[in-house]
PDB file of C-alpha atoms in Angstrom:
ATOM      1  CA  MET A  20       0.166  -0.277  -0.080  1.00  0.00           C
ATOM      2  CA  ASP A  21       1.255   3.297  -0.707  1.00  0.00           C
ATOM      3  CA  SER A  22      -0.634   5.408   1.765  1.00  0.00           C
ATOM      4  CA  SER A  23       0.397   9.060   2.045  1.00  0.00           C
ATOM      5  CA  ASP A  24      -0.106  12.015   3.900  1.00  0.00           C
ATOM      6  CA  VAL A  25      -2.481  14.545   2.473  1.00  0.00           C
ATOM      7  CA  SER A  26      -1.217  17.955   1.247  1.00  0.00           C
ATOM      8  CA  GLU A  27      -2.849  21.215   0.378  1.00  0.00           C
ATOM      9  CA  LYS A  28      -2.275  20.579  -3.242  1.00  0.00           C
ATOM     10  CA  ASP A  29      -3.833  16.905  -3.042  1.00  0.00           C
ATOM     11  CA  LEU A  30      -6.903  18.324  -1.293  1.00  0.00           C
ATOM     12  CA  LYS A  31      -7.027  20.451  -4.044  1.00  0.00           C
ATOM     13  CA  ILE A  32      -6.883  17.687  -6.840  1.00  0.00           C
ATOM     14  CA  ILE A  33      -9.038  15.757  -4.736  1.00  0.00           C
ATOM     15  CA  GLU A  34     -11.745  18.237  -4.752  1.00  0.00           C
ATOM     16  CA  LYS A  35     -11.527  18.771  -8.067  1.00  0.00           C
ATOM     17  CA  GLN A  36     -11.859  14.945  -8.953  1.00  0.00           C
ATOM     18  CA  LEU A  37     -14.946  14.297  -6.981  1.00  0.00           C
ATOM     19  CA  GLY A  38     -15.920  17.938  -7.838  1.00  0.00           C
ATOM     20  CA  ARG A  39     -16.956  19.022  -4.079  1.00  0.00           C
ATOM     21  CA  CYS A  40     -15.277  20.002  -0.829  1.00  0.00           C
ATOM     22  CA  VAL A  41     -13.943  17.119   1.003  1.00  0.00           C
ATOM     23  CA  SER A  42     -13.040  17.557   4.801  1.00  0.00           C
ATOM     24  CA  ASN A  43     -12.805  13.894   6.468  1.00  0.00           C
ATOM     25  CA  VAL A  44      -9.909  12.557   4.130  1.00  0.00           C
ATOM     26  CA  LEU A  45      -7.147  10.738   6.342  1.00  0.00           C
ATOM     27  CA  THR A  46      -4.631   9.460   3.783  1.00  0.00           C
ATOM     28  CA  ILE A  47      -4.217   8.849  -0.040  1.00  0.00           C
ATOM     29  CA  GLU A  48      -4.382   4.870  -0.175  1.00  0.00           C
ATOM     30  CA  LYS A  49      -3.703   4.435  -3.735  1.00  0.00           C
ATOM     31  CA  ARG A  50      -2.130   6.908  -6.432  1.00  0.00           C
ATOM     32  CA  CYS A  51      -2.059   6.248 -10.437  1.00  0.00           C
ATOM     33  CA  ILE A  52       0.831   5.592 -12.312  1.00  0.00           C
ATOM     34  CA  TYR A  53       0.735   9.741 -12.927  1.00  0.00           C
ATOM     35  CA  GLY A  54       0.749  10.071  -9.267  1.00  0.00           C
ATOM     36  CA  TYR A  55      -2.634  11.640  -8.617  1.00  0.00           C
ATOM     37  CA  PRO A  56      -4.986  10.274  -5.870  1.00  0.00           C
ATOM     38  CA  GLN A  57      -7.105   7.172  -6.998  1.00  0.00           C
ATOM     39  CA  VAL A  58      -8.154   5.813  -3.418  1.00  0.00           C
ATOM     40  CA  ILE A  59      -8.582   8.079  -0.609  1.00  0.00           C
ATOM     41  CA  LYS A  60      -9.347   6.749   3.174  1.00  0.00           C
ATOM     42  CA  SER A  61     -12.045   8.634   4.861  1.00  0.00           C
ATOM     43  CA  PHE A  62     -12.481   9.326   8.647  1.00  0.00           C
ATOM     44  CA  PRO A  63     -15.602   7.741   9.592  1.00  0.00           C
ATOM     45  CA  LEU A  64     -17.454  10.875  10.866  1.00  0.00           C
ATOM     46  CA  LYS A  65     -18.424  13.712   8.642  1.00  0.00           C
ATOM     47  CA  ASP A  66     -19.834  16.782   9.945  1.00  0.00           C
ATOM     48  CA  GLY A  67     -20.591  15.007  13.130  1.00  0.00           C
ATOM     49  CA  LYS A  68     -22.926  12.315  11.111  1.00  0.00           C
ATOM     50  CA  PRO A  69     -21.720   8.775  10.444  1.00  0.00           C
ATOM     51  CA  PHE A  70     -19.572   8.424   7.391  1.00  0.00           C
ATOM     52  CA  PRO A  71     -19.310   4.678   6.825  1.00  0.00           C
ATOM     53  CA  THR A  72     -17.313   4.736   3.683  1.00  0.00           C
ATOM     54  CA  LEU A  73     -13.682   3.868   4.567  1.00  0.00           C
ATOM     55  CA  TYR A  74     -12.311   4.005   0.690  1.00  0.00           C
ATOM     56  CA  TRP A  75     -13.273   6.170  -1.312  1.00  0.00           C
ATOM     57  CA  LEU A  76     -12.791   5.916  -5.300  1.00  0.00           C
ATOM     58  CA  THR A  77     -11.223   9.552  -6.789  1.00  0.00           C
ATOM     59  CA  CYS A  78      -9.960   8.627 -10.117  1.00  0.00           C
ATOM     60  CA  PRO A  79     -12.393  10.279 -12.413  1.00  0.00           C
ATOM     61  CA  TYR A  80     -11.503   7.997 -15.161  1.00  0.00           C
ATOM     62  CA  LEU A  81     -12.074   4.673 -12.827  1.00  0.00           C
ATOM     63  CA  VAL A  82     -15.085   6.722 -11.515  1.00  0.00           C
ATOM     64  CA  GLU A  83     -16.630   6.861 -15.100  1.00  0.00           C
ATOM     65  CA  GLU A  84     -15.504   3.174 -15.929  1.00  0.00           C
ATOM     66  CA  VAL A  85     -17.124   1.557 -13.313  1.00  0.00           C
ATOM     67  CA  SER A  86     -20.597   3.818 -13.312  1.00  0.00           C
ATOM     68  CA  LYS A  87     -20.959   2.263 -16.752  1.00  0.00           C
ATOM     69  CA  LEU A  88     -20.578  -0.852 -15.163  1.00  0.00           C
ATOM     70  CA  GLU A  89     -23.521  -0.051 -12.880  1.00  0.00           C
ATOM     71  CA  ALA A  90     -25.500   1.233 -15.755  1.00  0.00           C
ATOM     72  CA  GLN A  91     -24.862  -2.155 -17.764  1.00  0.00           C
ATOM     73  CA  GLN A  92     -26.549  -3.910 -14.763  1.00  0.00           C
ATOM     74  CA  LYS A  93     -23.651  -5.034 -13.104  1.00  0.00           C
ATOM     75  CA  ILE A  94     -24.525  -4.809  -9.720  1.00  0.00           C
ATOM     76  CA  THR A  95     -27.503  -7.222 -10.215  1.00  0.00           C
ATOM     77  CA  GLU A  96     -24.880  -9.601 -12.143  1.00  0.00           C
ATOM     78  CA  ILE A  97     -22.155  -9.331  -9.776  1.00  0.00           C
ATOM     79  CA  GLU A  98     -24.669 -10.155  -6.598  1.00  0.00           C
ATOM     80  CA  LYS A  99     -25.712 -13.477  -8.432  1.00  0.00           C
ATOM     81  CA  ILE A 100     -22.222 -14.557  -8.796  1.00  0.00           C
ATOM     82  CA  ILE A 101     -21.474 -13.704  -4.967  1.00  0.00           C
ATOM     83  CA  GLN A 102     -24.795 -15.672  -4.041  1.00  0.00           C
ATOM     84  CA  ASN A 103     -23.489 -18.627  -6.192  1.00  0.00           C
ATOM     85  CA  ASP A 104     -20.074 -19.080  -4.940  1.00  0.00           C
ATOM     86  CA  PRO A 105     -20.117 -19.701  -1.015  1.00  0.00           C
ATOM     87  CA  GLU A 106     -16.305 -18.975  -0.959  1.00  0.00           C
ATOM     88  CA  LEU A 107     -17.072 -15.645  -2.168  1.00  0.00           C
ATOM     89  CA  LYS A 108     -19.816 -15.006  -0.106  1.00  0.00           C
ATOM     90  CA  ARG A 109     -17.858 -15.786   2.863  1.00  0.00           C
ATOM     91  CA  GLN A 110     -15.110 -13.260   1.506  1.00  0.00           C
ATOM     92  CA  LEU A 111     -18.195 -10.372   1.135  1.00  0.00           C
ATOM     93  CA  VAL A 112     -18.912 -10.980   4.419  1.00  0.00           C
ATOM     94  CA  ARG A 113     -15.356 -10.921   5.877  1.00  0.00           C
ATOM     95  CA  VAL A 114     -14.625  -7.652   3.851  1.00  0.00           C
ATOM     96  CA  HIS A 115     -17.730  -5.898   5.669  1.00  0.00           C
ATOM     97  CA  GLN A 116     -16.523  -7.137   8.956  1.00  0.00           C
ATOM     98  CA  VAL A 117     -12.648  -5.789   8.323  1.00  0.00           C
ATOM     99  CA  GLU A 118     -14.069  -2.393   7.543  1.00  0.00           C
ATOM    100  CA  ILE A 119     -16.423  -1.919  10.473  1.00  0.00           C
ATOM    101  CA  GLU A 120     -13.089  -3.020  12.422  1.00  0.00           C
ATOM    102  CA  LYS A 121     -10.889  -0.367  11.135  1.00  0.00           C
ATOM    103  CA  ARG A 122     -13.647   2.021  11.365  1.00  0.00           C
ATOM    104  CA  MET A 123     -14.168   1.451  15.077  1.00  0.00           C
ATOM    105  CA  LYS A 124     -10.123   1.681  15.527  1.00  0.00           C
ATOM    106  CA  LEU A 125     -10.171   4.965  13.677  1.00  0.00           C
ATOM    107  CA  LEU A 126     -12.887   6.175  15.630  1.00  0.00           C
ATOM    108  CA  GLY A 127     -10.909   4.828  18.784  1.00  0.00           C
ATOM    109  CA  GLU A 128     -12.381   6.692  22.439  1.00  0.00           C
ATOM    110  CA  LYS A 129     -14.493   9.026  20.330  1.00  0.00           C
ATOM    111  CA  ILE A 130     -17.076   6.092  19.583  1.00  0.00           C
ATOM    112  CA  ASN A 131     -17.903   6.790  23.489  1.00  0.00           C
ATOM    113  CA  SER A 132     -19.146  10.245  22.962  1.00  0.00           C
ATOM    114  CA  LEU A 133     -21.408   9.756  20.233  1.00  0.00           C
ATOM    115  CA  PRO A 134     -25.119   8.763  20.454  1.00  0.00           C
ATOM    116  CA  GLU A 135     -26.268   5.112  20.695  1.00  0.00           C
ATOM    117  CA  ASN A 136     -27.918   5.138  17.151  1.00  0.00           C
ATOM    118  CA  MET A 137     -24.822   6.651  15.409  1.00  0.00           C
ATOM    119  CA  ILE A 138     -22.786   4.230  17.296  1.00  0.00           C
ATOM    120  CA  LYS A 139     -25.110   1.269  16.230  1.00  0.00           C
ATOM    121  CA  LYS A 140     -24.788   2.686  12.212  1.00  0.00           C
ATOM    122  CA  LEU A 141     -20.938   2.560  12.350  1.00  0.00           C
ATOM    123  CA  LYS A 142     -20.704  -0.850  14.205  1.00  0.00           C
ATOM    124  CA  GLU A 143     -23.496  -2.816  12.215  1.00  0.00           C
ATOM    125  CA  THR A 144     -23.037  -1.654   8.527  1.00  0.00           C
ATOM    126  CA  GLY A 145     -20.487  -2.642   6.333  1.00  0.00           C
ATOM    127  CA  VAL A 146     -18.911  -1.226   3.183  1.00  0.00           C
ATOM    128  CA  GLY A 147     -20.537   2.385   2.164  1.00  0.00           C
ATOM    129  CA  GLY A 148     -22.821   1.772   4.882  1.00  0.00           C
ATOM    130  CA  ILE A 149     -24.759  -1.410   3.809  1.00  0.00           C
ATOM    131  CA  GLU A 150     -26.730  -3.178   6.064  1.00  0.00           C
ATOM    132  CA  ASN A 151     -27.369  -6.735   4.064  1.00  0.00           C
ATOM    133  CA  PHE A 152     -23.542  -8.299   3.687  1.00  0.00           C
ATOM    134  CA  SER A 153     -25.189 -10.298   1.258  1.00  0.00           C
ATOM    135  CA  SER A 154     -26.098  -7.288  -1.267  1.00  0.00           C
ATOM    136  CA  VAL A 155     -24.210  -4.833  -3.244  1.00  0.00           C
ATOM    137  CA  LYS A 156     -24.890  -1.043  -3.104  1.00  0.00           C
ATOM    138  CA  CYS A 157     -21.975   0.398  -5.098  1.00  0.00           C
ATOM    139  CA  LEU A 158     -19.622  -0.626  -7.019  1.00  0.00           C
ATOM    140  CA  HIS A 159     -17.420   2.043  -6.675  1.00  0.00           C
ATOM    141  CA  LEU A 160     -16.742   1.816  -3.304  1.00  0.00           C
ATOM    142  CA  HIS A 161     -15.942  -2.213  -3.521  1.00  0.00           C
ATOM    143  CA  TYR A 162     -13.198  -1.371  -6.202  1.00  0.00           C
ATOM    144  CA  ALA A 163     -11.769   1.229  -4.117  1.00  0.00           C
ATOM    145  CA  SER A 164     -11.426  -1.274  -1.547  1.00  0.00           C
ATOM    146  CA  TYR A 165      -9.998  -4.084  -3.574  1.00  0.00           C
ATOM    147  CA  LEU A 166      -7.550  -1.198  -5.068  1.00  0.00           C
ATOM    148  CA  VAL A 167      -6.128  -0.765  -1.935  1.00  0.00           C
ATOM    149  CA  GLY A 168      -5.294  -4.569  -1.166  1.00  0.00           C
ATOM    150  CA  GLU A 169      -8.743  -5.780   0.541  1.00  0.00           C
ATOM    151  CA  ASN A 170      -9.551  -9.366  -0.306  1.00  0.00           C
ATOM    152  CA  ASN A 171     -12.888  -7.968  -1.810  1.00  0.00           C
ATOM    153  CA  PRO A 172     -14.551 -10.493  -4.104  1.00  0.00           C
ATOM    154  CA  VAL A 173     -16.874  -7.526  -5.548  1.00  0.00           C
ATOM    155  CA  GLY A 174     -14.027  -5.030  -6.184  1.00  0.00           C
ATOM    156  CA  GLY A 175     -11.922  -8.191  -7.787  1.00  0.00           C
ATOM    157  CA  ILE A 176     -14.910  -8.892 -10.292  1.00  0.00           C
ATOM    158  CA  VAL A 177     -15.068  -5.159 -11.430  1.00  0.00           C
ATOM    159  CA  ASP A 178     -11.525  -5.252 -11.719  1.00  0.00           C
ATOM    160  CA  ARG A 179     -11.672  -7.853 -14.061  1.00  0.00           C
ATOM    161  CA  TYR A 180     -14.605  -6.196 -15.719  1.00  0.00           C
ATOM    162  CA  ILE A 181     -12.447  -2.914 -16.536  1.00  0.00           C
ATOM    163  CA  ALA A 182      -9.762  -3.530 -19.367  1.00  0.00           C
ATOM    164  CA  LYS A 183      -7.586  -0.336 -19.159  1.00  0.00           C
ATOM    165  CA  LYS A 184      -7.106   0.417 -15.583  1.00  0.00           C
ATOM    166  CA  CYS A 185      -5.532   4.038 -16.326  1.00  0.00           C
ATOM    167  CA  CYS A 186      -6.200   6.889 -18.443  1.00  0.00           C
ATOM    168  CA  ASP A 187      -3.810   8.834 -20.644  1.00  0.00           C
ATOM    169  CA  ASP A 188      -2.071  11.668 -18.605  1.00  0.00           C
ATOM    170  CA  SER A 189      -4.197  14.219 -20.893  1.00  0.00           C
ATOM    171  CA  ARG A 190      -6.993  13.730 -18.542  1.00  0.00           C
ATOM    172  CA  CYS A 191      -5.427  14.369 -15.082  1.00  0.00           C
ATOM    173  CA  GLU A 192      -3.676  17.540 -16.687  1.00  0.00           C
ATOM    174  CA  LYS A 193      -6.790  19.517 -15.880  1.00  0.00           C
ATOM    175  CA  LEU A 194      -6.183  18.809 -12.202  1.00  0.00           C
ATOM    176  CA  LYS A 195      -2.981  20.596 -12.455  1.00  0.00           C
ATOM    177  CA  SER A 196      -4.307  23.919 -12.388  1.00  0.00           C
TER     178      SER A 196
END
């Protein structure tokens, strides 16, 4: 994992990538071959509310590629693949559990000052805040998890669907200014 501190320049690039301000970025967990943020790690609270998404895909090219898969109904297809393979199903449940463990570790003692409903949300929901560990909410979140080295079977399937894993540098040039 090539995690790194987040500079002001990185934050500006991430904001351009996502098209909005970001306030809970902890680290850049993965960079593309051109050095731009590809996956960030987020703090589990944002503006005083639960933010259960630990890994966030920021690369505009990959976001677009994964969005195309979602538009092609790949979520339903991947759910069927997972449901029909007991080992993949077990791996998916484990990915959710690991994300919860990491989230709780990041929160540390801060968890004790949160209202019970927030604690419940953070302790009982998996990747992206999903409650049903057998279903898939968003391919982007699973792919981000996979890209940082988690044994995420959904992300692995998404990776196999995406033929070209990076854009040409010209697409990222506009992020520099």
